[in-house]
Short mmCIF file of C-alpha atoms in Angstrom, two decimals:
data_model
loop_
_atom_site.label_atom_id
_atom_site.label_comp_id
_atom_site.label_asym_id
_atom_site.label_seq_id
_atom_site.Cartn_x
_atom_site.Cartn_y
_atom_site.Cartn_z
CA UNK A 1 -95.25 -45.23 104.23
CA UNK A 2 -93.20 -42.78 102.20
CA UNK A 3 -91.67 -45.67 100.28
CA UNK A 4 -95.12 -47.15 99.61
CA UNK A 5 -96.35 -43.81 98.30
CA UNK A 6 -93.25 -43.62 96.12
CA UNK A 7 -94.01 -47.05 94.66
CA UNK A 8 -97.69 -46.14 94.06
CA UNK A 9 -96.70 -42.87 92.41
CA UNK A 10 -94.14 -44.66 90.26
CA UNK A 11 -96.71 -47.22 89.10
CA UNK A 12 -99.35 -44.57 88.37
CA UNK A 13 -96.81 -42.49 86.44
CA UNK A 14 -95.74 -45.54 84.45
CA UNK A 15 -99.39 -46.33 83.58
CA UNK A 16 -100.22 -42.76 82.56
CA UNK A 17 -96.93 -42.34 80.74
CA UNK A 18 -97.20 -45.58 78.77
CA UNK A 19 -99.53 -44.28 76.06
CA UNK A 20 -98.26 -41.78 73.50
CA UNK A 21 -99.47 -40.63 70.09
CA UNK A 22 -98.11 -43.81 68.50
CA UNK A 23 -100.12 -46.04 70.84
CA UNK A 24 -103.24 -43.88 70.50
CA UNK A 25 -103.21 -43.83 66.72
CA UNK A 26 -102.02 -47.37 66.05
CA UNK A 27 -104.40 -48.99 68.52
CA UNK A 28 -107.36 -47.01 67.21
CA UNK A 29 -106.46 -47.77 63.58
CA UNK A 30 -106.05 -51.45 64.37
CA UNK A 31 -109.29 -51.57 66.39
CA UNK A 32 -111.27 -49.90 63.62
CA UNK A 33 -109.92 -52.23 60.92
CA UNK A 34 -109.16 -55.52 62.63
CA UNK A 35 -111.35 -55.43 65.73
CA UNK A 36 -109.54 -57.17 68.59
CA UNK A 37 -107.80 -59.70 66.35
CA UNK A 38 -104.42 -57.95 66.64
CA UNK A 39 -104.60 -57.23 70.34
CA UNK A 40 -102.24 -60.10 71.11
CA UNK A 41 -99.46 -57.91 69.71
CA UNK A 42 -100.00 -55.42 72.56
CA UNK A 43 -99.31 -58.25 75.00
CA UNK A 44 -96.17 -59.26 73.14
CA UNK A 45 -95.02 -55.62 73.02
CA UNK A 46 -95.71 -54.98 76.70
CA UNK A 47 -93.69 -58.02 77.82
CA UNK A 48 -90.91 -56.88 75.47
CA UNK A 49 -90.78 -53.33 76.80
CA UNK A 50 -90.83 -54.66 80.38
CA UNK A 51 -87.78 -56.83 79.63
CA UNK A 52 -86.00 -54.05 77.77
CA UNK A 53 -86.71 -51.38 80.41
CA UNK A 54 -85.76 -53.75 83.23
CA UNK A 55 -82.41 -54.56 81.62
CA UNK A 56 -81.55 -50.97 80.70
CA UNK A 57 -82.65 -49.67 84.13
CA UNK A 58 -80.52 -52.32 85.81
CA UNK A 59 -77.49 -51.49 83.65
CA UNK A 60 -77.95 -47.77 84.43
CA UNK A 61 -78.35 -48.34 88.18
CA UNK A 62 -75.37 -50.70 88.46
CA UNK A 63 -72.97 -48.85 86.18
CA UNK A 64 -74.29 -45.29 86.38
CA UNK A 65 -74.29 -45.28 82.58
CA UNK A 66 -77.26 -44.70 80.31
CA UNK A 67 -78.08 -46.59 77.10
CA UNK A 68 -76.04 -44.63 74.58
CA UNK A 69 -72.93 -44.48 76.75
CA UNK A 70 -73.10 -48.27 76.87
CA UNK A 71 -73.75 -48.54 73.12
CA UNK A 72 -70.73 -46.43 72.25
CA UNK A 73 -68.54 -48.36 74.64
CA UNK A 74 -69.69 -51.75 73.32
CA UNK A 75 -69.94 -51.06 69.60
CA UNK A 76 -67.09 -48.59 69.21
CA UNK A 77 -67.38 -45.16 67.60
CA UNK A 78 -68.11 -46.21 63.98
CA UNK A 79 -70.82 -48.83 64.50
CA UNK A 80 -72.08 -46.74 67.39
CA UNK A 81 -72.41 -43.71 65.10
CA UNK A 82 -74.51 -45.70 62.61
CA UNK A 83 -76.64 -46.84 65.52
CA UNK A 84 -76.92 -43.25 66.77
CA UNK A 85 -77.94 -42.01 63.30
CA UNK A 86 -80.79 -44.52 63.00
CA UNK A 87 -81.99 -44.13 66.57
CA UNK A 88 -81.78 -40.35 66.48
CA UNK A 89 -83.73 -40.21 63.20
CA UNK A 90 -86.56 -42.34 64.63
CA UNK A 91 -86.53 -40.25 67.78
CA UNK A 92 -86.78 -37.04 65.77
CA UNK A 93 -89.74 -38.47 63.87
CA UNK A 94 -91.38 -39.30 67.18
CA UNK A 95 -90.71 -35.78 68.55
CA UNK A 96 -92.40 -34.40 65.43
CA UNK A 97 -95.37 -36.74 65.81
CA UNK A 98 -95.80 -35.91 69.51
CA UNK A 99 -95.64 -32.13 68.99
CA UNK A 100 -98.16 -32.56 66.17
CA UNK A 101 -100.28 -34.67 68.53
CA UNK A 102 -100.35 -31.88 71.14
CA UNK A 103 -101.49 -29.44 68.46
CA UNK A 104 -104.19 -31.82 67.18
CA UNK A 105 -105.49 -32.33 70.73
CA UNK A 106 -105.61 -28.57 71.25
CA UNK A 107 -107.56 -28.20 68.00
CA UNK A 108 -110.13 -30.69 69.34
CA UNK A 109 -110.53 -28.54 72.46
CA UNK A 110 -110.57 -25.13 70.83
CA UNK A 111 -111.49 -25.49 67.11
CA UNK A 112 -108.39 -23.45 66.29
CA UNK A 113 -106.44 -25.10 63.45
CA UNK A 114 -103.61 -27.31 64.67
CA UNK A 115 -100.98 -25.55 62.55
CA UNK A 116 -101.50 -22.45 64.70
CA UNK A 117 -100.90 -24.45 67.87
CA UNK A 118 -97.65 -26.05 66.73
CA UNK A 119 -95.27 -23.17 67.60
CA UNK A 120 -96.93 -22.79 70.98
CA UNK A 121 -96.76 -26.53 71.64
CA UNK A 122 -93.05 -26.66 70.75
CA UNK A 123 -92.34 -23.59 72.90
CA UNK A 124 -94.22 -25.10 75.85
CA UNK A 125 -92.21 -28.33 75.54
CA UNK A 126 -88.95 -26.38 75.53
CA UNK A 127 -90.04 -24.20 78.47
CA UNK A 128 -90.95 -27.18 80.64
CA UNK A 129 -87.67 -28.94 79.82
CA UNK A 130 -85.77 -25.75 80.58
CA UNK A 131 -87.50 -24.78 83.82
CA UNK A 132 -89.30 -27.70 85.45
CA UNK A 133 -87.60 -30.28 87.65
CA UNK A 134 -87.28 -33.78 86.21
CA UNK A 135 -89.37 -35.52 88.86
CA UNK A 136 -92.22 -32.98 88.71
CA UNK A 137 -92.24 -33.05 84.92
CA UNK A 138 -92.39 -36.85 84.83
CA UNK A 139 -95.03 -37.20 87.55
CA UNK A 140 -97.43 -34.47 86.40
CA UNK A 141 -97.52 -35.68 82.80
CA UNK A 142 -97.86 -39.32 83.89
CA UNK A 143 -100.63 -38.64 86.41
CA UNK A 144 -102.66 -36.49 84.01
CA UNK A 145 -102.18 -39.21 81.40
CA UNK A 146 -104.23 -41.43 83.71
CA UNK A 147 -107.30 -39.58 82.39
CA UNK A 148 -107.00 -41.99 79.47
CA UNK A 149 -108.55 -44.58 81.79
CA UNK A 150 -111.76 -43.05 80.44
CA UNK A 151 -111.29 -45.24 77.33
CA UNK A 152 -111.63 -48.29 79.60
CA UNK A 153 -114.71 -46.81 81.30
CA UNK A 154 -116.17 -45.98 77.88
CA UNK A 155 -115.66 -49.56 76.73
CA UNK A 156 -117.79 -50.80 79.63
CA UNK A 157 -120.43 -48.11 79.10
CA UNK A 158 -120.73 -49.13 75.45
CA UNK A 159 -121.90 -52.57 76.66
CA UNK A 160 -120.22 -54.51 73.88
CA UNK A 161 -120.71 -58.18 73.15
CA UNK A 162 -117.84 -59.31 75.38
CA UNK A 163 -117.96 -62.81 73.98
CA UNK A 164 -117.43 -61.52 70.48
CA UNK A 165 -114.54 -59.26 71.57
CA UNK A 166 -112.93 -62.09 73.51
CA UNK A 167 -113.42 -64.40 70.53
CA UNK A 168 -111.63 -61.95 68.24
CA UNK A 169 -108.82 -61.52 70.77
CA UNK A 170 -108.35 -65.19 71.61
CA UNK A 171 -108.77 -66.63 68.11
CA UNK A 172 -107.06 -63.97 66.01
CA UNK A 173 -107.78 -64.12 62.30
CA UNK A 174 -107.44 -61.78 59.35
CA UNK A 175 -110.85 -60.12 58.74
CA UNK A 176 -112.41 -60.81 55.32
CA UNK A 177 -112.07 -57.13 54.38
CA UNK A 178 -108.29 -57.18 54.91
CA UNK A 179 -105.40 -59.22 53.57
CA UNK A 180 -102.65 -61.04 55.43
CA UNK A 181 -99.85 -58.65 54.45
CA UNK A 182 -101.77 -55.65 55.81
CA UNK A 183 -102.53 -57.62 58.99
CA UNK A 184 -98.84 -58.32 59.57
CA UNK A 185 -97.86 -54.75 58.65
CA UNK A 186 -100.10 -53.46 61.44
CA UNK A 187 -98.82 -56.18 63.77
CA UNK A 188 -95.32 -54.77 63.28
CA UNK A 189 -96.62 -51.21 63.75
CA UNK A 190 -98.39 -52.12 66.98
CA UNK A 191 -95.25 -53.87 68.23
CA UNK A 192 -93.17 -50.78 67.33
CA UNK A 193 -95.67 -48.53 69.13
CA UNK A 194 -95.42 -50.61 72.32
CA UNK A 195 -91.61 -50.90 72.17
CA UNK A 196 -90.60 -47.42 71.04
CA UNK A 197 -86.84 -47.02 71.66
CA UNK A 198 -87.19 -43.53 73.16
CA UNK A 199 -89.00 -45.06 76.16
CA UNK A 200 -85.84 -46.95 77.03
CA UNK A 201 -83.49 -44.02 76.34
CA UNK A 202 -85.64 -41.94 78.66
CA UNK A 203 -85.98 -44.67 81.28
CA UNK A 204 -82.26 -45.41 81.52
CA UNK A 205 -81.24 -41.75 81.36
CA UNK A 206 -83.89 -40.97 83.98
CA UNK A 207 -82.26 -43.60 86.20
CA UNK A 208 -79.01 -41.66 85.97
CA UNK A 209 -80.81 -38.30 86.40
CA UNK A 210 -82.42 -39.58 89.60
CA UNK A 211 -79.21 -41.21 90.80
CA UNK A 212 -80.54 -44.77 91.05
CA UNK A 213 -78.42 -47.23 92.94
CA UNK A 214 -78.66 -51.02 93.35
CA UNK A 215 -81.11 -50.54 96.23
CA UNK A 216 -83.54 -48.72 93.91
CA UNK A 217 -83.80 -51.66 91.53
CA UNK A 218 -86.73 -53.27 93.35
CA UNK A 219 -88.84 -50.13 93.08
CA UNK A 220 -87.90 -49.66 89.43
CA UNK A 221 -88.82 -53.27 88.70
CA UNK A 222 -92.20 -52.87 90.43
CA UNK A 223 -92.87 -49.68 88.42
CA UNK A 224 -92.07 -51.47 85.18
CA UNK A 225 -93.78 -54.78 85.90
CA UNK A 226 -96.98 -53.22 87.26
CA UNK A 227 -97.11 -49.91 85.41
CA UNK A 228 -96.38 -50.98 81.84
CA UNK A 229 -98.85 -53.90 81.70
CA UNK A 230 -101.58 -51.68 83.18
CA UNK A 231 -100.62 -49.02 80.63
CA UNK A 232 -100.95 -51.73 78.00
CA UNK A 233 -104.55 -52.24 79.15
CA UNK A 234 -105.20 -48.60 78.21
CA UNK A 235 -103.98 -49.46 74.69
CA UNK A 236 -106.37 -52.42 74.63
CA UNK A 237 -109.24 -50.17 75.74
CA UNK A 238 -108.48 -47.67 72.94
CA UNK A 239 -108.54 -50.48 70.39
CA UNK A 240 -111.68 -51.91 71.99
CA UNK A 241 -113.59 -48.61 71.75
CA UNK A 242 -112.66 -48.34 68.07
CA UNK A 243 -113.64 -51.98 67.47
CA UNK A 244 -117.05 -51.54 69.10
CA UNK A 245 -118.10 -48.19 67.63
CA UNK A 246 -116.02 -47.39 64.55
CA UNK A 247 -115.55 -50.79 62.92
CA UNK A 248 -119.30 -51.58 62.55
CA UNK A 249 -119.81 -48.09 61.05
CA UNK A 250 -117.14 -48.80 58.41
CA UNK A 251 -114.95 -46.05 59.83
CA UNK A 252 -111.19 -46.44 59.42
CA UNK A 253 -109.22 -44.15 61.71
CA UNK A 254 -107.14 -41.52 59.92
CA UNK A 255 -107.37 -38.64 62.38
CA UNK A 256 -107.22 -37.96 66.11
CA UNK A 257 -110.75 -36.53 66.03
CA UNK A 258 -112.13 -40.00 65.17
CA UNK A 259 -110.39 -41.66 68.11
CA UNK A 260 -112.41 -39.73 70.71
CA UNK A 261 -115.84 -40.26 69.13
CA UNK A 262 -116.49 -43.63 70.83
CA UNK A 263 -115.70 -42.07 74.22
CA UNK A 264 -118.18 -39.24 73.57
CA UNK A 265 -120.73 -41.80 72.41
CA UNK A 266 -120.35 -43.76 75.62
CA UNK A 267 -119.91 -41.08 78.24
CA UNK A 268 -120.91 -37.76 76.71
CA UNK A 269 -119.12 -34.45 77.15
CA UNK A 270 -117.58 -35.23 80.54
CA UNK A 271 -115.95 -38.39 79.25
CA UNK A 272 -114.83 -36.52 76.14
CA UNK A 273 -113.22 -33.85 78.34
CA UNK A 274 -111.32 -36.54 80.27
CA UNK A 275 -110.19 -38.14 77.02
CA UNK A 276 -108.93 -34.82 75.68
CA UNK A 277 -107.02 -34.02 78.89
CA UNK A 278 -105.55 -37.52 78.78
CA UNK A 279 -104.51 -37.21 75.15
CA UNK A 280 -103.01 -33.79 75.77
CA UNK A 281 -101.07 -35.07 78.79
CA UNK A 282 -99.97 -38.23 76.98
CA UNK A 283 -98.70 -36.38 73.91
CA UNK A 284 -97.15 -33.57 75.95
CA UNK A 285 -95.45 -36.02 78.30
CA UNK A 286 -94.17 -38.05 75.36
CA UNK A 287 -92.99 -34.87 73.61
CA UNK A 288 -90.95 -34.05 76.72
CA UNK A 289 -89.55 -37.58 76.86
CA UNK A 290 -88.68 -37.76 73.16
CA UNK A 291 -87.10 -34.30 73.12
CA UNK A 292 -85.04 -35.17 76.17
CA UNK A 293 -84.17 -38.52 74.58
CA UNK A 294 -82.82 -36.69 71.53
CA UNK A 295 -80.54 -34.66 73.78
CA UNK A 296 -79.62 -37.72 75.84
CA UNK A 297 -78.62 -39.88 72.86
CA UNK A 298 -76.43 -37.18 71.28
CA UNK A 299 -74.83 -36.05 74.54
CA UNK A 300 -74.19 -39.58 75.79
CA UNK A 301 -72.65 -40.66 72.51
CA UNK A 302 -70.40 -37.63 72.05
CA UNK A 303 -69.48 -37.44 75.72
CA UNK A 304 -71.06 -34.04 76.36
CA UNK A 305 -72.15 -32.97 79.77
CA UNK A 306 -75.85 -33.86 80.04
CA UNK A 307 -78.83 -34.08 82.33
CA UNK A 308 -81.55 -31.93 83.75
CA UNK A 309 -79.87 -32.24 87.14
CA UNK A 310 -77.21 -29.92 85.72
CA UNK A 311 -77.98 -26.25 85.06
CA UNK A 312 -78.40 -25.45 81.34
CA UNK A 313 -75.16 -23.47 81.43
CA UNK A 314 -73.29 -26.61 82.50
CA UNK A 315 -74.93 -28.79 79.82
CA UNK A 316 -75.17 -26.23 77.02
CA UNK A 317 -74.77 -28.61 74.06
CA UNK A 318 -77.33 -30.99 75.54
CA UNK A 319 -79.89 -28.19 75.80
CA UNK A 320 -78.96 -26.68 72.43
CA UNK A 321 -79.42 -30.04 70.70
CA UNK A 322 -82.95 -30.30 72.13
CA UNK A 323 -83.80 -26.80 70.92
CA UNK A 324 -82.55 -27.71 67.43
CA UNK A 325 -84.67 -30.91 67.48
CA UNK A 326 -87.77 -28.96 68.40
CA UNK A 327 -87.05 -26.44 65.64
CA UNK A 328 -86.65 -29.26 63.10
CA UNK A 329 -89.95 -30.80 64.26
CA UNK A 330 -91.59 -27.39 64.00
CA UNK A 331 -90.20 -26.94 60.48
CA UNK A 332 -91.45 -30.35 59.32
CA UNK A 333 -94.94 -29.78 60.75
CA UNK A 334 -95.07 -26.26 59.30
CA UNK A 335 -94.91 -27.79 55.82
CA UNK A 336 -98.36 -29.25 56.50
CA UNK A 337 -97.08 -32.81 56.87
CA UNK A 338 -99.84 -34.87 58.52
CA UNK A 339 -98.85 -35.67 62.15
CA UNK A 340 -100.93 -38.87 62.04
CA UNK A 341 -99.08 -40.08 58.95
CA UNK A 342 -95.75 -39.22 60.61
CA UNK A 343 -96.90 -41.21 63.65
CA UNK A 344 -97.78 -44.24 61.53
CA UNK A 345 -94.35 -44.19 59.88
CA UNK A 346 -92.54 -43.52 63.16
CA UNK A 347 -93.94 -46.65 64.85
CA UNK A 348 -92.93 -48.82 61.89
CA UNK A 349 -89.42 -47.35 61.78
CA UNK A 350 -89.21 -47.82 65.55
CA UNK A 351 -89.60 -51.53 64.94
CA UNK A 352 -86.91 -51.35 62.23
CA UNK A 353 -84.37 -49.67 64.54
CA UNK A 354 -85.18 -51.59 67.70
CA UNK A 355 -82.46 -54.30 67.44
CA UNK A 356 -79.79 -51.59 67.27
CA UNK A 357 -80.43 -50.56 70.86
CA UNK A 358 -81.80 -53.83 72.23
CA UNK A 359 -78.80 -56.00 71.36
CA UNK A 360 -76.07 -53.93 73.09
CA UNK A 361 -78.18 -53.67 76.25
CA UNK A 362 -78.82 -57.43 76.19
CA UNK A 363 -75.09 -58.07 75.84
CA UNK A 364 -74.16 -55.78 78.71
CA UNK A 365 -76.95 -57.06 80.95
CA UNK A 366 -75.45 -60.53 80.41
CA UNK A 367 -71.88 -59.50 81.23
CA UNK A 368 -70.98 -60.65 84.78
CA UNK A 369 -67.84 -58.50 84.82
CA UNK A 370 -69.97 -55.42 84.19
CA UNK A 371 -73.09 -56.31 86.14
CA UNK A 372 -71.71 -58.40 88.98
CA UNK A 373 -74.52 -60.11 90.90
CA UNK A 374 -77.17 -58.15 88.93
CA UNK A 375 -76.43 -59.98 85.68
CA UNK A 376 -79.46 -61.39 83.80
CA UNK A 377 -80.91 -64.46 85.48
CA UNK A 378 -81.34 -67.59 83.37
CA UNK A 379 -85.10 -67.04 83.03
CA UNK A 380 -84.73 -63.42 81.97
CA UNK A 381 -81.98 -64.39 79.59
CA UNK A 382 -84.12 -67.01 77.83
CA UNK A 383 -87.02 -64.54 77.52
CA UNK A 384 -84.70 -61.74 76.36
CA UNK A 385 -83.19 -63.99 73.66
CA UNK A 386 -86.62 -65.09 72.45
CA UNK A 387 -87.48 -61.39 72.21
CA UNK A 388 -84.30 -60.73 70.29
CA UNK A 389 -85.61 -63.12 67.62
CA UNK A 390 -89.05 -61.47 67.63
CA UNK A 391 -87.48 -58.01 67.40
CA UNK A 392 -85.25 -59.12 64.53
CA UNK A 393 -88.22 -60.62 62.68
CA UNK A 394 -90.25 -57.41 63.11
CA UNK A 395 -87.29 -55.29 62.08
CA UNK A 396 -86.55 -57.31 58.94
CA UNK A 397 -90.21 -57.60 57.96
CA UNK A 398 -91.20 -53.98 58.49
CA UNK A 399 -89.88 -52.35 55.30
CA UNK A 400 -90.92 -55.15 52.88
CA UNK A 401 -94.41 -55.17 54.43
CA UNK A 402 -94.60 -51.41 54.16
CA UNK A 403 -93.74 -51.56 50.46
CA UNK A 404 -96.04 -54.50 49.65
CA UNK A 405 -99.05 -52.99 51.44
CA UNK A 406 -98.49 -49.35 50.48
CA UNK A 407 -98.01 -48.58 54.19
CA UNK A 408 -101.17 -50.46 55.14
CA UNK A 409 -103.46 -48.62 52.70
CA UNK B 1 -108.25 -47.25 42.85
CA UNK B 2 -112.04 -46.73 42.78
CA UNK B 3 -112.44 -49.20 45.65
CA UNK B 4 -109.85 -47.36 47.73
CA UNK B 5 -111.61 -44.04 47.12
CA UNK B 6 -114.97 -45.55 48.06
CA UNK B 7 -113.42 -46.96 51.24
CA UNK B 8 -111.98 -43.60 52.16
CA UNK B 9 -115.21 -41.79 51.31
CA UNK B 10 -117.38 -44.28 53.16
CA UNK B 11 -115.20 -43.99 56.26
CA UNK B 12 -115.32 -40.17 56.13
CA UNK B 13 -119.10 -40.08 55.73
CA UNK B 14 -119.56 -42.71 58.47
CA UNK B 15 -117.46 -40.54 60.82
CA UNK B 16 -119.49 -37.45 59.93
CA UNK B 17 -122.79 -39.25 60.56
CA UNK B 18 -121.51 -40.36 63.96
CA UNK B 19 -120.15 -36.90 64.84
CA UNK B 20 -123.37 -35.16 63.88
CA UNK B 21 -125.39 -37.71 65.82
CA UNK B 22 -123.28 -37.06 68.91
CA UNK B 23 -123.87 -33.33 68.52
CA UNK B 24 -127.61 -33.87 68.14
CA UNK B 25 -127.65 -35.95 71.33
CA UNK B 26 -125.52 -33.31 73.11
CA UNK B 27 -122.81 -35.89 73.76
CA UNK B 28 -120.01 -33.91 72.11
CA UNK B 29 -119.31 -30.19 71.81
CA UNK B 30 -118.85 -28.16 68.66
CA UNK B 31 -115.00 -28.03 68.79
CA UNK B 32 -114.66 -31.81 68.65
CA UNK B 33 -117.44 -32.28 66.11
CA UNK B 34 -116.26 -29.33 64.00
CA UNK B 35 -112.71 -30.70 63.93
CA UNK B 36 -114.03 -34.11 62.97
CA UNK B 37 -116.11 -32.70 60.10
CA UNK B 38 -113.16 -30.60 58.92
CA UNK B 39 -110.88 -33.64 58.94
CA UNK B 40 -113.45 -35.69 57.04
CA UNK B 41 -113.91 -32.94 54.44
CA UNK B 42 -110.17 -33.24 53.84
CA UNK B 43 -110.48 -37.04 53.54
CA UNK B 44 -113.26 -36.76 50.96
CA UNK B 45 -111.30 -34.23 48.95
CA UNK B 46 -108.23 -36.49 49.02
CA UNK B 47 -110.32 -39.47 47.89
CA UNK B 48 -111.86 -37.52 44.98
CA UNK B 49 -108.55 -35.97 43.89
CA UNK B 50 -106.79 -39.32 44.12
CA UNK B 51 -109.37 -40.85 41.84
CA UNK B 52 -109.25 -37.94 39.41
CA UNK B 53 -105.46 -38.35 39.17
CA UNK B 54 -105.76 -42.00 38.13
CA UNK B 55 -106.40 -42.97 34.52
CA UNK B 56 -109.01 -45.68 33.95
CA UNK B 57 -107.94 -48.27 31.35
CA UNK B 58 -111.26 -49.45 29.94
CA UNK B 59 -114.67 -47.98 29.17
CA UNK B 60 -116.19 -49.94 32.05
CA UNK B 61 -113.60 -48.52 34.44
CA UNK B 62 -114.28 -45.00 33.09
CA UNK B 63 -117.96 -45.46 33.88
CA UNK B 64 -117.14 -46.69 37.37
CA UNK B 65 -114.78 -43.74 37.93
CA UNK B 66 -117.52 -41.29 36.95
CA UNK B 67 -120.00 -43.02 39.25
CA UNK B 68 -117.65 -42.97 42.24
CA UNK B 69 -116.59 -39.37 41.64
CA UNK B 70 -120.25 -38.30 41.50
CA UNK B 71 -120.92 -40.13 44.76
CA UNK B 72 -117.92 -38.42 46.39
CA UNK B 73 -119.08 -35.01 45.14
CA UNK B 74 -122.51 -35.66 46.68
CA UNK B 75 -120.82 -36.72 49.92
CA UNK B 76 -118.79 -33.50 49.95
CA UNK B 77 -121.98 -31.48 49.45
CA UNK B 78 -123.67 -33.35 52.33
CA UNK B 79 -120.67 -32.68 54.53
CA UNK B 80 -120.82 -29.01 53.49
CA UNK B 81 -124.42 -28.91 54.75
CA UNK B 82 -123.33 -30.46 58.03
CA UNK B 83 -120.60 -27.89 58.51
CA UNK B 84 -123.07 -25.08 57.74
CA UNK B 85 -125.51 -26.47 60.29
CA UNK B 86 -122.71 -26.68 62.84
CA UNK B 87 -121.65 -23.10 62.14
CA UNK B 88 -125.27 -21.96 62.59
CA UNK B 89 -125.47 -23.84 65.88
CA UNK B 90 -122.21 -22.30 67.02
CA UNK B 91 -122.97 -18.69 66.02
CA UNK B 92 -126.73 -18.44 66.56
CA UNK B 93 -127.05 -20.99 69.30
CA UNK B 94 -129.42 -23.11 67.15
CA UNK B 95 -130.44 -26.47 68.54
CA UNK B 96 -130.02 -29.69 66.60
CA UNK B 97 -133.74 -29.54 65.86
CA UNK B 98 -133.56 -27.12 62.92
CA UNK B 99 -134.41 -27.75 59.25
CA UNK B 100 -130.78 -27.13 58.28
CA UNK B 101 -129.50 -29.69 60.78
CA UNK B 102 -132.09 -32.27 59.76
CA UNK B 103 -131.31 -31.69 56.08
CA UNK B 104 -127.62 -32.28 56.77
CA UNK B 105 -128.36 -35.51 58.65
CA UNK B 106 -130.61 -36.73 55.83
CA UNK B 107 -128.05 -35.87 53.14
CA UNK B 108 -125.24 -37.60 55.05
CA UNK B 109 -127.38 -40.68 55.64
CA UNK B 110 -128.21 -40.88 51.92
CA UNK B 111 -124.55 -40.47 51.05
CA UNK B 112 -123.54 -43.15 53.54
CA UNK B 113 -126.06 -45.54 51.99
CA UNK B 114 -124.84 -44.79 48.46
CA UNK B 115 -121.18 -45.31 49.37
CA UNK B 116 -122.00 -48.47 51.32
CA UNK B 117 -123.71 -49.84 48.22
CA UNK B 118 -120.69 -49.01 46.10
CA UNK B 119 -118.41 -50.59 48.69
CA UNK B 120 -120.41 -53.80 48.62
CA UNK B 121 -120.17 -53.87 44.82
CA UNK B 122 -116.46 -53.09 44.61
CA UNK B 123 -115.10 -54.75 47.77
CA UNK B 124 -112.41 -53.04 49.81
CA UNK B 125 -109.76 -53.16 47.11
CA UNK B 126 -107.34 -54.89 49.46
#
């Protein structure tokens, strides 16, 4: 019974924790501009993140080593450092976007300008990382994030033309008001939002934090294979709400305040309250994960003592690096940089940097000497190699598409 | 450039119409609607400033620029009315059934229609 509850909790946490500011913004932008015609990318991204998380979780459980320890070992210090630089930069952008997202959500609740909430949001993130136990932190944020299910409920309440939505989703085409380059730019962005590298840094480091062993692999696989696809459905619902309400009104999403309007339209103030709690939990949870991921990547690469299971005094550099990251994010946001714009860039750069972390994990997960009997099966290996090609294509296409389209303008 | 500004303006006015409608139907509270209107005021200002910064090449383009800028200025004024109506509702507890609120809805609807017309003429610029 206890094990069953653990599995259920793990799945629910994975669902609630799947959506972050990148998913919220990118799905709403895509829904408002392309309807459901890009929703296939969410499916591609969800399968990709399931594969990636499964491999990195397995490597961590079998070897007791998290992603960046493996990357340094496999690539050596020089190539590993280049990898660290790129991954850390993307992660820092995501920390900034998530902290900005918390502040924007608080503005929607209180009317107080988001810039005033930013220091408080960053302080709260630090305080939770400093004081709250890993498991509690992960579960509370994930479970509250489930409030985002209200986007799915809202989609039903809006009583859309399901045939039309399904038609857009199943026969994807570039809308007449858009061009092909912009379509593919947002496809890459949506893919980057679903496969953000920090999710894997956090997942594999969390496996070490929680002391996973081989016997825990089944539960971890269930969490990933059930939780992430169901979390992906939340992304679809967000895009669907935007497609049904905002697209016909000629509204293109550029702010968080627009994303919640369809929910209010469908379900009134109660639904809006759920959406705001969900957004707050999703951004706060992701801010915790990205901040921790910043500390994890640096500490694992440089061989510092790390982990929330250690007291801050025993992992001082790990904790100090997270404080510095939060201060940098605070500094960037204090300049008035738009958190939504930062989010849009962060998901595209996530796609750019993805092969750097995916490839070493794929190599290790394929190494029988390292993994023993838990090496990639033939089926997983074929799928993982197909995804390597997709990830490479997205990575190589991202920057040219960004330049050609003026970042999707 | 004019098409991009019209797009941006049309989207901002469309959002404001929706937000004000939700407030009138008591489906959203003033913090969410107020934030939305504030964000859209910023969008309109960005669209107008962006257009003012660009230099039209021909006389026809200059005429179009003037037309779009005037439409954006009218949209900003309509949004100003909406924000005033919201502030009155917030501070005095007015309902949505006040002359100020109705005037804001009418002005935003007119602005939305004007920008939609311009959008149909210019395309999306993409």
